[in-house]
Every structure is written in structure tokens, then in C-alpha cells.
N, CA and C of each residue as an Amber inpcrd file, in Angstrom:
protein
   462
 -60.6570000 -21.8810000  44.0790000 -59.6230000 -20.7560000  44.8940000
 -61.0810000 -20.1140000  45.9410000 -60.7980000 -20.1400000  46.9440000
 -62.1170000 -19.1880000  47.8630000 -61.7830000 -17.8510000  48.1120000
 -62.5500000 -16.8500000  48.0490000 -62.4030000 -15.1990000  48.1790000
 -62.2900000 -14.8000000  49.2050000 -62.2540000 -15.3090000  50.1770000
 -60.8630000 -14.8550000  51.4040000 -59.3330000 -15.0730000  51.0050000
 -58.9360000 -16.1630000  50.1890000 -57.5770000 -16.1960000  49.5410000
 -57.4410000 -15.5960000  48.5050000 -58.3030000 -14.7740000  47.1670000
 -58.4420000 -14.6180000  46.1400000 -58.5880000 -12.9080000  46.3620000
 -58.9220000 -12.0310000  47.6660000 -59.0350000 -11.5270000  48.1060000
 -57.4160000 -11.0660000  49.6010000 -57.3440000 -11.9220000  50.1910000
 -55.8440000 -11.7100000  50.8120000 -54.4390000 -11.8400000  49.1780000
 -54.5920000 -12.4380000  48.1570000 -53.4940000 -12.1230000  46.5960000
 -53.3160000 -11.0560000  46.1830000 -55.6320000 -10.2830000  46.3660000
 -55.0280000  -9.1360000  45.4470000 -55.1350000  -7.9880000  46.5440000
 -55.3410000  -8.0370000  47.5430000 -54.7180000  -6.8530000  48.4420000
 -53.1530000  -7.4930000  49.2100000 -52.3820000  -8.0790000  48.7480000
 -50.8800000  -7.9120000  48.1380000 -50.1140000  -7.8450000  46.8560000
 -51.1050000  -8.2470000  46.1880000 -50.2680000  -7.2400000  44.9200000
 -51.0710000  -5.9460000  44.4000000 -51.7990000  -5.5930000  45.3220000
 -51.7620000  -3.9750000  44.9960000 -51.0300000  -3.2060000  46.3130000
 -50.7310000  -3.6250000  47.1230000 -49.3120000  -3.4910000  48.6910000
 -47.8820000  -3.4240000  47.6940000 -48.0280000  -4.4620000  46.7550000
 -46.2340000  -5.0380000  46.4050000 -46.7490000  -3.0800000  45.2660000
 -47.4330000  -3.1390000  44.7310000 -47.4350000  -2.1750000  43.0720000
 -47.0760000  -0.9550000  44.6320000 -47.7670000  -0.5370000  45.3640000
 -47.9020000   0.6920000  45.7020000 -46.5540000   0.8740000  46.2540000
 -46.0950000  -0.3000000  47.5110000 -44.0840000   0.0780000  47.7310000
 -43.3120000   0.1570000  46.7350000 -43.9970000  -0.6090000  45.1900000
 -42.7020000  -0.0020000  44.6300000 -42.7340000   1.6700000  43.8990000
 -44.2700000   2.2830000  43.6040000 -44.7330000   3.4590000  43.3210000
 -44.0120000   4.3950000  44.5090000 -43.9680000   4.0480000  45.6830000
 -43.4300000   4.5590000  46.7670000 -41.8750000   4.7280000  46.6190000
 -41.1730000   3.2330000  46.5300000 -39.9990000   2.9190000  46.7050000
 -39.1290000   3.8630000  45.0230000 -39.8610000   4.3420000  43.9900000
 -39.2960000   4.3170000  42.7470000 -39.4350000   6.3960000  43.2620000
 -40.6120000   6.5260000  43.3300000 -40.8180000   8.1000000  43.9360000
 -39.7750000   8.7280000  44.7060000 -39.3360000   8.0220000  45.8200000
 -38.2390000   8.3810000  46.2120000 -36.8740000   8.2830000  46.4510000
 -36.8970000   7.4040000  45.5060000 -34.7150000   7.6500000  44.5450000
 -35.2380000   8.2510000  42.8570000 -36.2380000   8.5990000  42.1530000
 -36.2980000   9.6510000  41.5490000 -35.6640000  10.3680000  41.5660000
 -35.0630000  11.2430000  40.0090000 -34.4810000  12.3450000  39.8770000
 -35.5710000  13.3490000  40.3600000 -35.0720000  14.5400000  41.1990000
 -35.3000000  15.6660000  42.0060000 -34.9930000  16.9420000  41.1470000
 -34.3220000  17.1250000  40.5740000 -33.3180000  18.3010000  39.6580000
 -34.2990000  19.0430000  38.8340000 -34.6000000  20.2380000  39.7810000
 -35.1420000  21.5880000  38.7680000 -34.3340000  22.2460000  37.9730000
 -35.1250000  23.3650000  37.3370000 -33.8570000  23.9490000  36.4470000
 -35.7090000  24.8270000  35.6150000 -35.1830000  25.5810000  36.4080000
 -36.6720000  27.2210000  35.6410000 -36.2180000  27.4470000  34.7910000
 -34.6510000  27.3280000  34.0460000 -34.4590000  28.3980000  33.1440000
 -33.8650000  27.1620000  32.0270000 -33.8140000  27.6430000  29.9980000
 -33.4560000  26.9730000  29.9340000 -32.4910000  28.0990000  28.8430000
 -31.7390000  28.0140000  28.3650000 -30.2410000  28.7660000  27.3810000
 -29.5930000  27.9100000  26.5640000 -29.2570000  28.6140000  25.3220000
 -28.9920000  28.2030000  24.0170000 -29.4320000  28.9780000  23.2910000
 -29.2550000  29.0170000  21.5110000 -29.1750000  28.6020000  20.3580000
 -30.8720000  28.8680000  19.3070000 -31.2210000  30.2250000  18.7050000
 -32.1950000  29.8330000  18.7760000 -31.7860000  28.8260000  16.9530000
 -32.9380000  27.5510000  16.7440000 -32.9810000  27.0350000  15.4370000
 -33.8200000  27.9520000  14.9230000 -35.2180000  28.1520000  15.8020000
 -36.3540000  28.3730000  14.6350000 -37.1940000  28.4620000  15.4770000
 -38.2570000  29.8530000  14.6070000 -39.1610000  29.8570000  14.9880000
 -39.9610000  30.2810000  14.5180000 -41.5120000  30.0150000  14.5730000
 -42.9040000  29.7710000  14.3610000 -43.8820000  30.0220000  15.0970000
 -44.8440000  31.5570000  14.6160000 -45.8160000  31.9380000  15.3610000
 -45.2690000  32.7180000  16.4440000 -45.9450000  31.4140000  17.6670000
 -45.4170000  31.9730000  19.0990000 -44.9330000  30.9590000  19.5700000
 -43.8050000  30.0420000  19.3090000 -42.9250000  29.0010000  20.0430000
 -41.0960000  28.8760000  18.8370000 -40.4860000  29.4400000  19.7710000
 -39.1090000  29.5680000  19.8120000 -38.4730000  28.5330000  20.0760000
 -38.0770000  27.9020000  18.9740000 -37.0840000  26.3520000  19.0820000
 -35.7020000  26.7190000  19.5130000 -35.3170000  26.7430000  20.4220000
 -33.4260000  27.0070000  20.4520000 -33.4210000  25.1560000  21.6010000
 -31.6140000  25.2240000  20.8530000 -31.3540000  24.5230000  21.2270000
 -30.1680000  24.6820000  22.1200000 -29.5460000  24.0170000  23.3990000
 -29.0560000  23.7380000  23.8680000 -29.3110000  23.8130000  25.5380000
 -28.8620000  23.8200000  26.8940000 -28.8910000  23.0690000  28.1690000
 -30.0560000  23.6920000  29.4990000 -30.7580000  22.9700000  30.0760000
 -31.3120000  23.0220000  31.2340000 -29.9180000  24.3230000  32.0590000
 -29.8670000  25.6830000  32.9930000 -29.4180000  26.1730000  32.8280000
 -29.8380000  26.2460000  35.1410000 -29.0870000  26.5330000  35.3750000
 -29.1520000  26.8130000  37.2720000 -28.4760000  28.6490000  37.6180000
 -29.1830000  28.9770000  37.7980000 -28.2230000  30.7370000  38.2810000
 -27.7770000  30.0820000  39.3420000 -26.6210000  30.8890000  39.2190000
 -25.4230000  31.0420000  40.8100000 -24.8780000  32.4400000  40.3490000
 -25.6300000  33.3130000  41.8040000 -25.6860000  34.8500000  41.6770000
 -26.3960000  35.1500000  40.4580000 -25.7340000  36.3650000  39.9470000
 -26.5540000  37.0670000  38.6390000 -25.8550000  36.3760000  37.5270000
 -25.6600000  35.1280000  37.5170000 -24.6690000  34.8770000  36.2790000
 -25.9920000  33.6340000  35.8370000 -25.9740000  32.4920000  35.0100000
 -27.1040000  31.0970000  34.2830000 -25.6270000  30.4770000  34.0420000
 -25.4130000  29.0060000  34.8590000 -24.4100000  28.1550000  34.7830000
 -25.3250000  26.3450000  34.1140000 -24.9130000  26.5670000  33.3100000
 -25.6360000  24.6790000  32.3550000 -25.8130000  23.6400000  33.8620000
 -26.8020000  23.8990000  34.2220000 -27.0230000  22.3820000  35.2150000
 -25.7330000  21.4120000  34.7770000 -25.5600000  20.9510000  35.3190000
 -24.2960000  19.1490000  35.2890000 -24.8640000  18.2670000  36.7780000
 -25.8440000  17.6580000  35.8670000 -26.0540000  16.1580000  36.4720000
 -25.6480000  15.3600000  35.1870000 -26.4520000  14.2970000  35.6000000
 -25.5050000  13.4070000  34.4880000 -27.0430000  12.7200000  33.3170000
 -28.3060000  13.6350000  34.0280000 -29.4670000  13.9740000  33.0100000
 -29.1060000  14.3900000  32.0710000 -28.1820000  16.1040000  32.3200000
 -28.8150000  16.4710000  31.8910000 -26.6520000  16.8280000  30.6930000
 -26.1270000  15.9600000  30.0000000 -24.5770000  15.9500000  29.7930000
 -24.9040000  16.8270000  27.9470000 -25.6460000  16.7050000  27.1360000
 -25.3500000  17.5490000  25.8050000 -26.0650000  17.7230000  26.3530000
 -26.4980000  18.7010000  24.3420000 -27.3710000  19.8420000  24.0940000
 -28.3510000  18.7400000  23.9290000 -29.6540000  19.8110000  23.5340000
 -31.2860000  19.7330000  23.2740000 -32.0320000  20.2430000  22.6860000
 -32.9110000  20.0750000  22.4850000 -33.9170000  21.0580000  21.6060000
 -34.5770000  21.2480000  22.3070000 -35.1690000  22.5590000  22.0730000
 -36.9870000  21.7440000  23.3530000 -37.1980000  23.5910000  22.7680000
 -39.2000000  23.6410000  22.9110000 -39.9090000  25.1170000  22.9580000
 -40.9470000  25.6820000  23.6150000 -40.1370000  26.7590000  23.3200000
 -40.4110000  27.5960000  24.0470000 -41.6880000  28.4630000  23.5070000
 -42.7110000  28.5410000  24.8960000 -44.5140000  29.1530000  24.1050000
 -43.9950000  30.3560000  24.7040000 -44.1860000  31.0470000  23.2530000
 -44.6010000  32.9880000  23.7960000 -46.3220000  32.9020000  24.1490000
 -46.3450000  33.1650000  25.6490000 -46.8090000  33.2790000  26.1660000
 -48.0620000  35.1000000  26.3650000 -48.9370000  36.0130000  26.2550000
 -49.2320000  37.0720000  26.2210000 -47.9790000  37.3380000  27.0460000
 -48.1500000  36.9850000  28.4450000 -47.7350000  37.6770000  29.6920000
 -46.0930000  37.8540000  29.3970000 -45.2960000  37.2300000  28.3780000
 -44.1160000  36.8790000  28.6740000 -42.5230000  38.3340000  28.2150000
 -42.7430000  38.3480000  29.5500000 -41.4350000  39.7600000  29.0160000
 -40.5390000  39.0460000  28.6110000 -39.8810000  40.1980000  27.6740000
 -38.8920000  40.4140000  26.9160000 -37.8530000  41.1290000  27.0520000
 -36.7250000  40.4620000  28.0540000 -35.0990000  41.4280000  28.6250000
 -34.3220000  41.6400000  27.7390000 -33.9740000  43.0900000  27.3900000
 -33.2010000  43.0660000  25.6300000 -31.8290000  43.7660000  27.2880000
 -30.1850000  42.7900000  26.9790000 -29.3650000  43.7280000  27.4250000
 -28.3560000  44.0730000  26.5490000 -27.8000000  45.3200000  26.9770000
 -27.3390000  46.2050000  25.7630000 -25.4140000  46.1950000  26.2190000
 -24.8450000  46.9550000  25.6160000 -22.9430000  47.2600000  26.2310000
 -23.0490000  47.2880000  24.6310000 -21.3490000  47.9670000  25.0350000
 -21.3770000  49.2330000  24.0180000 -19.7880000  47.2710000  23.8780000
 -19.0160000  47.6130000  22.7620000 -17.6430000  46.8070000  23.2780000
 -16.9810000  48.0680000  22.3600000 -15.9880000  48.4380000  23.0810000
 -14.8460000  49.6600000  23.3310000 -13.8430000  49.0940000  21.6470000
 -12.9130000  49.8650000  21.6600000 -12.2800000  50.3180000  20.2770000
 -11.3830000  50.0840000  20.7990000 -10.9510000  48.5000000  20.2040000
  -9.6610000  48.5430000  20.9860000  -7.7890000  48.4810000  20.2440000
  -6.9580000  48.5880000  20.2370000  -6.0350000  49.0890000  19.3040000
  -5.8500000  47.0480000  18.4670000  -5.1810000  46.4240000  17.9230000
  -5.5750000  45.1170000  17.8600000  -5.1660000  44.1760000  18.8710000
  -4.6710000  42.6530000  19.7140000  -4.1510000  42.4020000  20.1650000
  -4.4430000  43.7280000  22.2470000  -6.1000000  43.7130000  21.6110000
  -5.7780000  44.3510000  23.6490000  -7.4650000  43.5960000  22.9620000
  -7.7140000  42.9190000  24.7850000  -8.3570000  42.5700000  24.9110000
  -9.5790000  42.6360000  26.0620000 -10.4230000  42.6520000  26.1060000
 -11.1210000  43.4920000  27.1920000 -12.3300000  41.8970000  27.5140000
 -12.7790000  42.5380000  28.8390000 -13.7960000  41.5310000  29.7750000
 -15.0500000  41.8110000  29.8810000 -15.6960000  41.5550000  28.9770000
 -17.4040000  41.4080000  28.8010000 -18.6460000  42.0050000  30.4650000
 -18.0940000  41.4720000  30.6960000 -18.3610000  40.8780000  32.3650000
 -18.1800000  42.2300000  33.0780000 -16.7360000  43.4260000  32.7420000
 -16.8040000  44.4370000  33.5420000 -16.7370000  45.9910000  32.5760000
 -18.2780000  45.1500000  31.2270000 -18.6590000  46.8870000  30.2280000
 -19.6480000  47.0340000  31.2440000 -20.0630000  48.4380000  31.5040000
 -21.5340000  48.8110000  31.4190000 -22.2540000  47.9620000  30.4780000
 -23.2640000  47.4880000  31.6430000 -24.9720000  46.8310000  30.4510000
 -25.8380000  48.1680000  30.6440000 -26.9950000  47.7680000  29.8860000
 -28.1860000  48.5240000  30.1970000 -29.5810000  47.4350000  29.7010000
 -30.0290000  47.2890000  30.6810000 -31.5220000  46.2710000  30.3090000
 -32.6600000  46.5110000  29.5550000 -33.4680000  46.9270000  28.4670000
 -34.2220000  47.7840000  28.3730000 -35.4920000  46.5320000  27.6170000
 -36.2390000  46.7620000  27.7500000 -37.3580000  45.9670000  26.7360000
 -36.4000000  45.6820000  25.8120000 -37.1880000  44.4370000  25.6990000
 -37.4260000  43.1140000  23.8340000 -38.5740000  43.5820000  23.4260000
 -37.2650000  42.5430000  22.1520000 -38.8520000  42.3480000  21.2660000
 -38.5360000  41.1270000  19.8940000 -40.1690000  39.4260000  20.6150000
 -39.2760000  38.5440000  19.4220000 -39.5690000  39.6340000  18.4020000
 -39.9620000  40.4750000  17.8070000 -39.9760000  41.1630000  15.9300000
 -38.0040000  41.0520000  16.4410000 -37.0810000  41.9050000  17.5280000
 -36.1110000  42.3880000  17.3150000 -35.0980000  40.3060000  17.4920000
 -36.0990000  39.3380000  18.0060000 -35.2280000  37.9780000  18.6320000
 -34.7810000  37.3730000  17.0510000 -36.5560000  37.6290000  16.2840000
 -36.4150000  36.9860000  14.9210000 -35.4080000  37.5650000  13.9120000
 -34.7980000  39.0910000  14.9290000 -33.8140000  39.4010000  13.5040000
 -32.6300000  39.1050000  13.1460000 -32.7860000  39.6920000  14.6240000
 -31.0160000  38.7810000  15.4840000 -30.3850000  37.9230000  15.5730000
 -31.6590000  36.6870000  16.3150000 -31.1280000  35.4450000  16.1290000
 -30.1680000  35.5310000  17.4670000 -30.1320000  35.9200000  18.5090000
 -29.0500000  36.1680000  20.0140000 -29.0250000  34.2440000  20.4140000
 -27.9530000  34.5460000  21.3320000 -27.9240000  33.5980000  22.2530000
 -29.8050000  33.6960000  23.2780000 -30.2680000  32.8760000  23.3910000
 -31.1960000  33.8190000  25.3270000 -31.4680000  32.3880000  26.2820000
 -31.5480000  33.0380000  27.4780000 -32.1880000  32.5320000  28.3640000
 -33.7970000  32.6840000  28.2690000 -34.1130000  31.1490000  28.7310000
 -35.4380000  31.3850000  29.3100000 -36.2940000  30.6340000  30.0540000
 -36.8520000  31.6700000  30.6080000 -37.6890000  31.3620000  32.3610000
 -38.4540000  30.7170000  31.9700000 -39.2220000  30.1120000  32.7580000
 -40.8600000  29.3110000  32.7890000 -41.3940000  29.7640000  34.5580000
 -42.0970000  29.3140000  34.6800000 -43.0770000  28.7710000  35.9620000
 -43.1420000  28.6660000  36.8690000 -42.5840000  27.3050000  36.4290000
 -42.1300000  26.2560000  37.2620000 -41.4080000  24.8800000  36.5980000
 -40.4790000  24.1070000  37.2880000 -39.7740000  23.1650000  37.4030000
 -40.1590000  22.3700000  35.3580000 -39.1350000  23.1500000  34.0550000
 -38.9070000  22.1060000  33.2570000 -37.3650000  20.9630000  32.9910000
 -37.2190000  20.8670000  34.0460000 -35.7040000  20.2770000  33.8340000
 -36.3850000  18.5460000  33.1160000 -36.1510000  18.8360000  32.2900000
 -36.4580000  16.5850000  31.2680000 -37.8790000  17.3900000  30.3450000
 -38.4110000  19.0410000  30.8550000 -39.4100000  19.0630000  29.2980000
 -39.0560000  19.6930000  28.4020000 -39.9460000  19.0600000  27.2810000
 -39.9100000  18.9620000  25.9130000 -39.7730000  20.9680000  25.6910000
 -40.8980000  20.6320000  26.3290000 -41.9040000  22.1970000  25.5580000
 -43.2460000  22.5260000  27.2270000 -42.1430000  24.4430000  27.1000000
 -42.9260000  25.1110000  27.6930000 -42.9630000  26.9150000  28.0590000
 -44.2710000  27.5400000  28.7060000 -44.0010000  28.6070000  28.5610000
 -43.0630000  29.6650000  29.0460000 -43.4430000  29.8330000  28.5110000
 -42.1440000  31.0180000  28.5870000 -42.7490000  32.7200000  29.0420000
 -41.9260000  32.8200000  30.4010000 -42.2130000  33.7750000  31.3770000
 -41.9120000  34.5070000  30.6510000 -40.2630000  35.0750000  30.7160000
 -39.3270000  35.4430000  30.5310000 -38.5620000  35.6640000  29.7650000
 -38.2020000  36.4520000  28.4210000 -36.8030000  35.8010000  27.3670000
 -36.0690000  37.0370000  27.7840000 -35.0510000  36.4690000  27.9590000
 -33.2030000  37.2070000  28.3780000 -32.2180000  37.2510000  27.0210000
 -32.1450000  38.1790000  26.5140000 -30.8970000  38.2660000  25.3460000
 -29.9010000  39.3010000  25.9310000 -28.6430000  39.6140000  25.0150000
 -27.6890000  40.7790000  24.9990000 -26.8900000  40.9650000  23.3780000
 -26.8960000  42.2400000  22.9970000 -26.5170000  42.4090000  22.2290000
 -26.3440000  43.4310000  22.1510000 -24.8250000  43.2320000  21.8420000
 -23.3300000  43.9010000  21.4360000 -23.5800000  45.0210000  20.5240000
 -23.0030000  46.4030000  21.2590000 -23.4360000  47.2680000  19.8960000
 -21.8500000  47.4160000  20.5050000 -20.7940000  48.0190000  18.8660000
 -20.1830000  48.5380000  18.3390000 -19.7780000  49.1760000  18.4710000
 -18.2890000  50.1040000  18.7500000 -18.0380000  51.4770000  18.2330000
 -18.2560000  52.1290000  17.7180000 -17.9700000  52.4820000  17.3570000
 -17.6270000  53.8320000  16.1500000 -16.6850000  54.2230000  15.9400000
């Protein structure tokens, strides 16, 4: 095969590869999530293992991100870095007679600084925020860790 024909075949192969790459990128899942929420399964050194879901923020509340590729719980690793901020929200659970209920969203809340030590002790449900898109990532650096601790009236 002459050199010009080899070069032409090479150019065609490169062009097909480039076109396929562009098409794949165009149709790729562009889902974004910066928050993962769930239950702590274990804590090792500076890594929190969480079983839960990728989340989205709707107003002041978090919600499970609804996509075809986020249908079930998964376990991720959130790495605690020196700049990670811990926020603890507390609310007092009212002492009500039997059969009466309350709406947690309507209770007064207080947000204060939290700590990894308290998370290890209490094992609350947590929301971990990253500085970049973490969707479908198994490990990421935690920028903020939020959790809620109810306080029971005595």
C-alpha cells in the first residue's frame, strides 16, 4: 500500500475515533451532585464511610437526587481534610401526651459547631458537602459535614 493511502486510512481512523468521542461526550450523563447523605457505617482515621444517596438541595432542605443512575443506596468514603467544617443542628423534642405528635420541621432549631468526635460517638445521619461534583464518585474530600441531634426534654 502506498504511503499516501496509509496516511489517508490513518486520518480516517483518527477522525472516526474523534467523532465517537465527541458523540459519547454529548450524550453522557451530566448529572451533578455536591452532597451525599446517609448513615455512617464506620469511621477510620480521617475517612467517614457513609451508606446513602447523592442529594440535591431544594430550598433549605435536602432531597434524594432522582436519576436512573441513583436508584439504590451505595457506600462512599468522605475524607475529612483540615478545612472541613462541622455543623450540628439541635432541636428540643417536646414532651407530649401519648397519641399526640409534632412536626420536626416546625420546631425551633439551633445550628452550632460540631465535631468528628461527636459524630463518632452519636453516629447520626449526616449530609456531606464537597467542593466539586461528586456524582458517581466513591471517594471525595468533605468541605462541610452537617448533622442533626434531637434533644429530649426531661
